[in-house]
Structure formats: structure tokens, C-alpha cells
Amino acid sequence: MVSKQKILIVDDDENIAELISLYLTKECFETMIVHDGEAALAAYASFEPNLILLDLMLPGIDGYQVCREVRAKASTPIIMLSAKGEVFDKVLGLELGADDYVEKPFDAKELVARVKAVLRRYKPIIDSPATYNDTEKKVEYPDLIINQTNYSVLYMGKSVEMPPKELELLYFLASAPGRVFTREQLLDQIWGYEYMGDTRTVDVHIKRLREKIDDTGKPWHISTIWGVGYKFALRRE
């Protein structure tokens, strides 16, 4: 029997939390609801969710700090929920490691669709047995191996933790070395039609990739094409 995927709902508005839980339960997810940041961190450790729906404005520890602490331990997908629609708030949430950002008020069915979309992108290694290695989506460069089949990245022989979208963006660029992609093309390829964001989302994720993978002295690097977008470049070009 396949176990249900677990969603941790963190929101201090009980009505919103219950509504989200109702819709997710109908889609065969297992849910847990907590109403503050401290309880969220405790529930994360005990419930071990597959994804977190995280309100930003929480009593005590706010959603930003919860995101920081979760990201320091794992790459569990996080979708932030907030009534704040300013670009600054969205960018900050993404910089902290969120996989998506949904403004309130939102349509519950759309939120469920986003949850499913993020979970489709997040495939733990245990879900990708070695018997499927012949169909692996993997690219290799000196000191860098990106495997989108089991969602792993090895940099200089060590595993690097990345949220799903970061890894997908890196894999997409590295799969087409030398090709320039606009920010709009990258948004469409990685986030798809479900994501109603702007091109700064791409810039934030590129910044995080560069922080995790130092390309100094490497025969490859993520190159910015000013006014256009990005490419995965080889030094010999």
C-alpha cells in the first residue's frame, strides 16, 4: 500500500488552515495543522512532512525564520502563503529557500494544483531505484554531477542540498552548454504555466546556485548575459 504524502499547514488563521486541509484531504493527502512558528518547527521534526505550506505572518517565530531553520536541515519543499504582495517579500521568501509563493486571498483549488506541481518536481532518492539508471537524466562535468532522476548534485565529490527548482534550473542550463536562455524561457521551462511570478525569481535562484557551487577555476560556469538571461558556459568557448 502506497503511503499518503504528508502536508504540514502552518497558518494562524484557523479557518484558512481548515479549508486548505479539507481540500488536500479530498486529494488523498495527510495533513497536520499548527498555528505558530514554534509549533511548526516541532511538528516538522515529528510529522516529517513531504511539503510545508507556510504562512509568513505568524505569532512568535515568523514564517521567514521557520523557513531558514528548515532549510538549514533539509530541502523539504516549502510554499509560502502571505497577504503581502510586494516584490521584496516574494524575493526574500525565495532567497530563503521557498519553492513557491502564493498571495492571499487565493483559490484553494489553485493552491492544491501548486502543491501537486511542487511535489512532482521533488523526487527523493529512495523513489528512484538504481534499476532505472539506464534512463537517468544526468549530466557530468569535472567536479560536478547533476542527476535529475534522483534529484542529487555532487560538487567536488560531496553532496549539495538543493530545493527542487534550484536543481532543475541547474540541470536545464547544464544540459545545453553554451546556449543562452532568456529569463522568460527559464521561467516557462522550470516553473511552467502554474507559476504566476516574475523574472526576478530566476535571478534569485541563480544567485543561490552560485553561492552553493563555486565555479572559480572550473572549466564551466553559469554566465550572465546582460539584458538577456543566462547560460552554462565552458571556459574553452
CSV table of C-alpha atoms in Angstrom, one decimal:
chain,number,residue,atom,x,y,z
A,1,MET,CA,0.0,0.0,0.0
A,2,VAL,CA,1.4,3.4,-1.0
A,3,SER,CA,1.6,5.8,1.9
A,4,LYS,CA,-0.1,9.2,1.7
A,5,GLN,CA,2.1,12.3,1.2
A,6,LYS,CA,2.1,14.5,4.2
A,7,ILE,CA,1.5,18.2,4.2
A,8,LEU,CA,2.2,20.5,7.2
A,9,ILE,CA,-0.1,23.5,7.2
A,10,VAL,CA,1.2,26.5,9.2
A,11,ASP,CA,-1.2,29.3,9.5
A,12,ASP,CA,-2.6,31.3,12.4
A,13,ASP,CA,-5.9,31.7,10.7
A,14,GLU,CA,-7.8,28.6,11.8
A,15,ASN,CA,-10.5,29.0,9.1
A,16,ILE,CA,-7.9,29.2,6.3
A,17,ALA,CA,-5.9,26.3,7.7
A,18,GLU,CA,-9.0,24.1,7.9
A,19,LEU,CA,-10.1,25.0,4.4
A,20,ILE,CA,-6.7,24.1,3.0
A,21,SER,CA,-6.7,20.9,4.9
A,22,LEU,CA,-10.2,20.0,3.6
A,23,TYR,CA,-9.2,20.4,0.0
A,24,LEU,CA,-5.9,18.5,0.5
A,25,THR,CA,-7.6,15.6,2.3
A,26,LYS,CA,-10.0,15.3,-0.6
A,27,GLU,CA,-6.9,14.8,-2.8
A,28,CYS,CA,-5.7,12.0,-0.5
A,29,PHE,CA,-3.0,13.9,1.3
A,30,GLU,CA,-2.4,13.5,5.0
A,31,THR,CA,-2.4,16.9,6.8
A,32,MET,CA,-1.3,18.4,10.1
A,33,ILE,CA,-2.2,21.9,11.1
A,34,VAL,CA,-0.3,24.2,13.5
A,35,HIS,CA,-0.8,27.9,14.2
A,36,ASP,CA,2.6,29.3,15.2
A,37,GLY,CA,6.2,29.1,14.2
A,38,GLU,CA,7.5,27.3,17.3
A,39,ALA,CA,4.8,24.6,16.8
A,40,ALA,CA,5.8,24.4,13.2
A,41,LEU,CA,9.4,23.5,13.9
A,42,ALA,CA,8.3,20.9,16.5
A,43,ALA,CA,5.8,19.4,14.0
A,44,TYR,CA,8.3,19.4,11.2
A,45,ALA,CA,10.6,17.1,13.3
A,46,SER,CA,7.8,14.7,14.4
A,47,PHE,CA,5.4,14.7,11.4
A,48,GLU,CA,8.2,14.6,8.7
A,49,PRO,CA,6.1,16.3,6.0
A,50,ASN,CA,6.7,15.9,2.3
A,51,LEU,CA,5.8,19.6,1.9
A,52,ILE,CA,5.2,22.7,4.1
A,53,LEU,CA,2.5,25.3,3.5
A,54,LEU,CA,3.9,28.2,5.5
A,55,ASP,CA,2.2,31.5,6.4
A,56,LEU,CA,4.7,34.4,6.8
A,57,MET,CA,2.9,36.4,9.5
A,58,LEU,CA,2.9,34.0,12.5
A,59,PRO,CA,2.9,34.8,16.2
A,60,GLY,CA,6.3,34.4,17.8
A,61,ILE,CA,8.7,32.9,15.3
A,62,ASP,CA,7.6,34.2,11.9
A,63,GLY,CA,7.5,32.2,8.6
A,64,TYR,CA,10.8,33.6,7.4
A,65,GLN,CA,12.6,32.2,10.4
A,66,VAL,CA,10.8,28.9,10.2
A,67,CYS,CA,11.9,28.7,6.5
A,68,ARG,CA,15.5,29.5,7.5
A,69,GLU,CA,15.6,26.8,10.2
A,70,VAL,CA,14.1,24.1,7.9
A,71,ARG,CA,16.4,25.0,5.1
A,72,ALA,CA,19.4,24.6,7.4
A,73,LYS,CA,18.5,21.0,7.9
A,74,ALA,CA,16.8,19.8,4.7
A,75,SER,CA,15.4,20.6,1.2
A,76,THR,CA,11.8,19.8,2.0
A,77,PRO,CA,9.6,21.8,-0.4
A,78,ILE,CA,8.1,25.0,1.1
A,79,ILE,CA,5.3,27.1,-0.4
A,80,MET,CA,4.9,30.4,1.4
A,81,LEU,CA,1.5,31.9,2.0
A,82,SER,CA,1.1,35.7,2.6
A,83,ALA,CA,-1.1,38.6,2.2
A,84,LYS,CA,2.0,40.6,1.4
A,85,GLY,CA,2.2,41.0,-2.4
A,86,GLU,CA,5.3,43.2,-2.6
A,87,VAL,CA,8.1,42.1,-4.8
A,88,PHE,CA,10.5,42.5,-1.9
A,89,ASP,CA,8.6,40.0,0.2
A,90,LYS,CA,8.4,37.4,-2.7
A,91,VAL,CA,12.2,37.8,-3.4
A,92,LEU,CA,13.1,37.5,0.3
A,93,GLY,CA,11.0,34.3,0.6
A,94,LEU,CA,12.6,32.8,-2.5
A,95,GLU,CA,16.1,33.8,-1.3
A,96,LEU,CA,15.5,31.9,2.0
A,97,GLY,CA,14.7,28.8,0.0
A,98,ALA,CA,11.0,28.7,-0.6
A,99,ASP,CA,9.9,26.8,-3.7
A,100,ASP,CA,6.8,28.9,-4.4
A,101,TYR,CA,5.0,32.0,-3.1
A,102,VAL,CA,1.2,32.3,-3.0
A,103,GLU,CA,-0.6,35.5,-2.2
A,104,LYS,CA,-3.7,35.7,-0.1
A,105,PRO,CA,-6.6,35.5,-0.8
A,106,PHE,CA,-6.0,32.5,-3.0
A,107,ASP,CA,-8.2,29.9,-4.7
A,108,ALA,CA,-8.0,26.6,-2.8
A,109,LYS,CA,-8.0,24.6,-6.0
A,110,GLU,CA,-5.2,26.5,-7.4
A,111,LEU,CA,-3.2,26.1,-4.2
A,112,VAL,CA,-3.7,22.3,-4.4
A,113,ALA,CA,-2.5,22.4,-8.0
A,114,ARG,CA,0.6,24.2,-6.9
A,115,VAL,CA,1.2,21.7,-4.1
A,116,LYS,CA,1.0,18.8,-6.7
A,117,ALA,CA,3.3,20.7,-9.1
A,118,VAL,CA,6.0,21.2,-6.5
A,119,LEU,CA,5.8,17.6,-5.3
A,120,ARG,CA,6.1,16.3,-8.8
A,121,ARG,CA,9.4,18.2,-9.1
A,122,TYR,CA,10.7,16.8,-5.8
A,123,LYS,CA,11.7,13.2,-6.1
A,124,PRO,CA,13.8,11.8,-3.2
A,125,ILE,CA,16.5,9.3,-4.0
A,126,ILE,CA,14.5,6.5,-2.5
A,127,ASP,CA,11.9,7.0,-5.2
A,128,SER,CA,14.5,6.4,-7.9
A,129,PRO,CA,15.9,2.9,-7.6
A,130,ALA,CA,19.2,2.1,-9.4
A,131,THR,CA,17.4,-0.2,-11.8
A,132,TYR,CA,16.3,2.9,-13.7
A,133,ASN,CA,19.9,4.1,-14.2
A,134,ASP,CA,19.6,3.4,-17.9
A,135,THR,CA,17.1,6.2,-18.2
A,136,GLU,CA,18.9,8.6,-15.8
A,137,LYS,CA,18.7,12.3,-16.6
A,138,LYS,CA,22.2,13.1,-15.7
A,139,VAL,CA,25.0,15.5,-16.8
A,140,GLU,CA,28.6,15.3,-15.7
A,141,TYR,CA,31.4,17.9,-15.8
A,142,PRO,CA,34.7,18.0,-13.9
A,143,ASP,CA,33.8,18.3,-10.2
A,144,LEU,CA,30.1,18.5,-10.9
A,145,ILE,CA,27.4,15.8,-11.4
A,146,ILE,CA,23.8,16.8,-11.7
A,147,ASN,CA,21.2,14.0,-11.6
A,148,GLN,CA,17.6,14.9,-12.1
A,149,THR,CA,16.5,11.3,-11.9
A,150,ASN,CA,17.2,11.0,-8.2
A,151,TYR,CA,17.5,14.8,-7.6
A,152,SER,CA,21.1,14.8,-6.4
A,153,VAL,CA,24.0,17.1,-7.0
A,154,LEU,CA,27.6,16.2,-6.4
A,155,TYR,CA,30.1,19.0,-6.3
A,156,MET,CA,33.8,18.1,-5.8
A,157,GLY,CA,32.7,14.7,-4.6
A,158,LYS,CA,30.3,16.0,-1.9
A,159,SER,CA,26.5,16.1,-2.0
A,160,VAL,CA,24.9,19.5,-2.2
A,161,GLU,CA,21.4,20.0,-0.8
A,162,MET,CA,19.1,21.9,-3.2
A,163,PRO,CA,15.4,22.6,-3.4
A,164,PRO,CA,13.8,21.0,-6.5
A,165,LYS,CA,13.6,24.2,-8.6
A,166,GLU,CA,17.3,25.1,-8.0
A,167,LEU,CA,18.4,21.6,-9.2
A,168,GLU,CA,16.1,21.7,-12.2
A,169,LEU,CA,17.3,25.1,-13.2
A,170,LEU,CA,21.0,23.9,-12.9
A,171,TYR,CA,20.2,20.7,-14.8
A,172,PHE,CA,18.4,22.5,-17.6
A,173,LEU,CA,21.2,25.0,-18.1
A,174,ALA,CA,24.0,22.4,-17.9
A,175,SER,CA,22.2,20.1,-20.3
A,176,ALA,CA,22.6,22.7,-23.0
A,177,PRO,CA,26.1,24.2,-22.5
A,178,GLY,CA,26.7,27.4,-24.4
A,179,ARG,CA,23.1,28.1,-25.2
A,180,VAL,CA,21.6,31.3,-23.9
A,181,PHE,CA,18.2,31.3,-22.3
A,182,THR,CA,16.2,34.3,-21.5
A,183,ARG,CA,14.7,34.7,-18.1
A,184,GLU,CA,11.2,34.2,-19.6
A,185,GLN,CA,12.3,30.9,-21.2
A,186,LEU,CA,13.7,29.7,-17.9
A,187,LEU,CA,10.5,30.6,-16.1
A,188,ASP,CA,8.4,28.7,-18.6
A,189,GLN,CA,10.7,25.7,-18.6
A,190,ILE,CA,11.2,25.3,-14.9
A,191,TRP,CA,8.2,26.8,-13.2
A,192,GLY,CA,5.7,26.3,-16.0
A,193,TYR,CA,2.2,27.8,-16.5
A,194,GLU,CA,1.3,27.2,-12.9
A,195,TYR,CA,3.7,29.8,-11.6
A,196,MET,CA,2.5,33.4,-11.8
A,197,GLY,CA,5.8,35.0,-10.9
A,198,ASP,CA,8.2,37.5,-12.5
A,199,THR,CA,11.7,37.1,-13.9
A,200,ARG,CA,13.4,38.1,-10.6
A,201,THR,CA,12.6,34.6,-9.5
A,202,VAL,CA,15.2,33.3,-11.9
A,203,ASP,CA,17.8,35.8,-10.7
A,204,VAL,CA,17.2,34.7,-7.1
A,205,HIS,CA,17.7,31.1,-7.9
A,206,ILE,CA,20.8,31.7,-10.0
A,207,LYS,CA,22.2,33.7,-7.0
A,208,ARG,CA,21.6,30.7,-4.7
A,209,LEU,CA,23.2,28.3,-7.2
A,210,ARG,CA,26.3,30.4,-7.3
A,211,GLU,CA,26.5,30.5,-3.6
A,212,LYS,CA,26.4,26.7,-3.4
A,213,ILE,CA,28.6,25.9,-6.3
A,214,ASP,CA,31.8,27.9,-6.7
A,215,ASP,CA,32.9,27.9,-10.3
A,216,THR,CA,36.2,29.7,-9.7
A,217,GLY,CA,38.9,27.9,-11.6
A,218,LYS,CA,36.4,25.4,-13.0
A,219,PRO,CA,36.2,24.7,-16.8
A,220,TRP,CA,32.5,25.6,-16.5
A,221,HIS,CA,30.5,28.4,-15.1
A,222,ILE,CA,27.0,30.0,-15.0
A,223,SER,CA,27.3,33.1,-17.1
A,224,THR,CA,25.1,36.1,-17.1
A,225,ILE,CA,24.2,37.6,-20.5
A,226,TRP,CA,23.4,41.1,-19.5
A,227,GLY,CA,20.0,42.2,-20.6
A,228,VAL,CA,19.1,38.7,-21.9
A,229,GLY,CA,19.5,35.9,-19.4
A,230,TYR,CA,21.9,33.1,-18.6
A,231,LYS,CA,23.9,30.2,-20.0
A,232,PHE,CA,26.0,27.4,-18.7
A,233,ALA,CA,29.3,28.2,-20.3
A,234,LEU,CA,32.5,26.2,-20.9
A,235,ARG,CA,35.8,28.1,-20.4
A,236,ARG,CA,37.2,27.0,-23.7
A,237,GLU,CA,34.4,28.9,-25.6
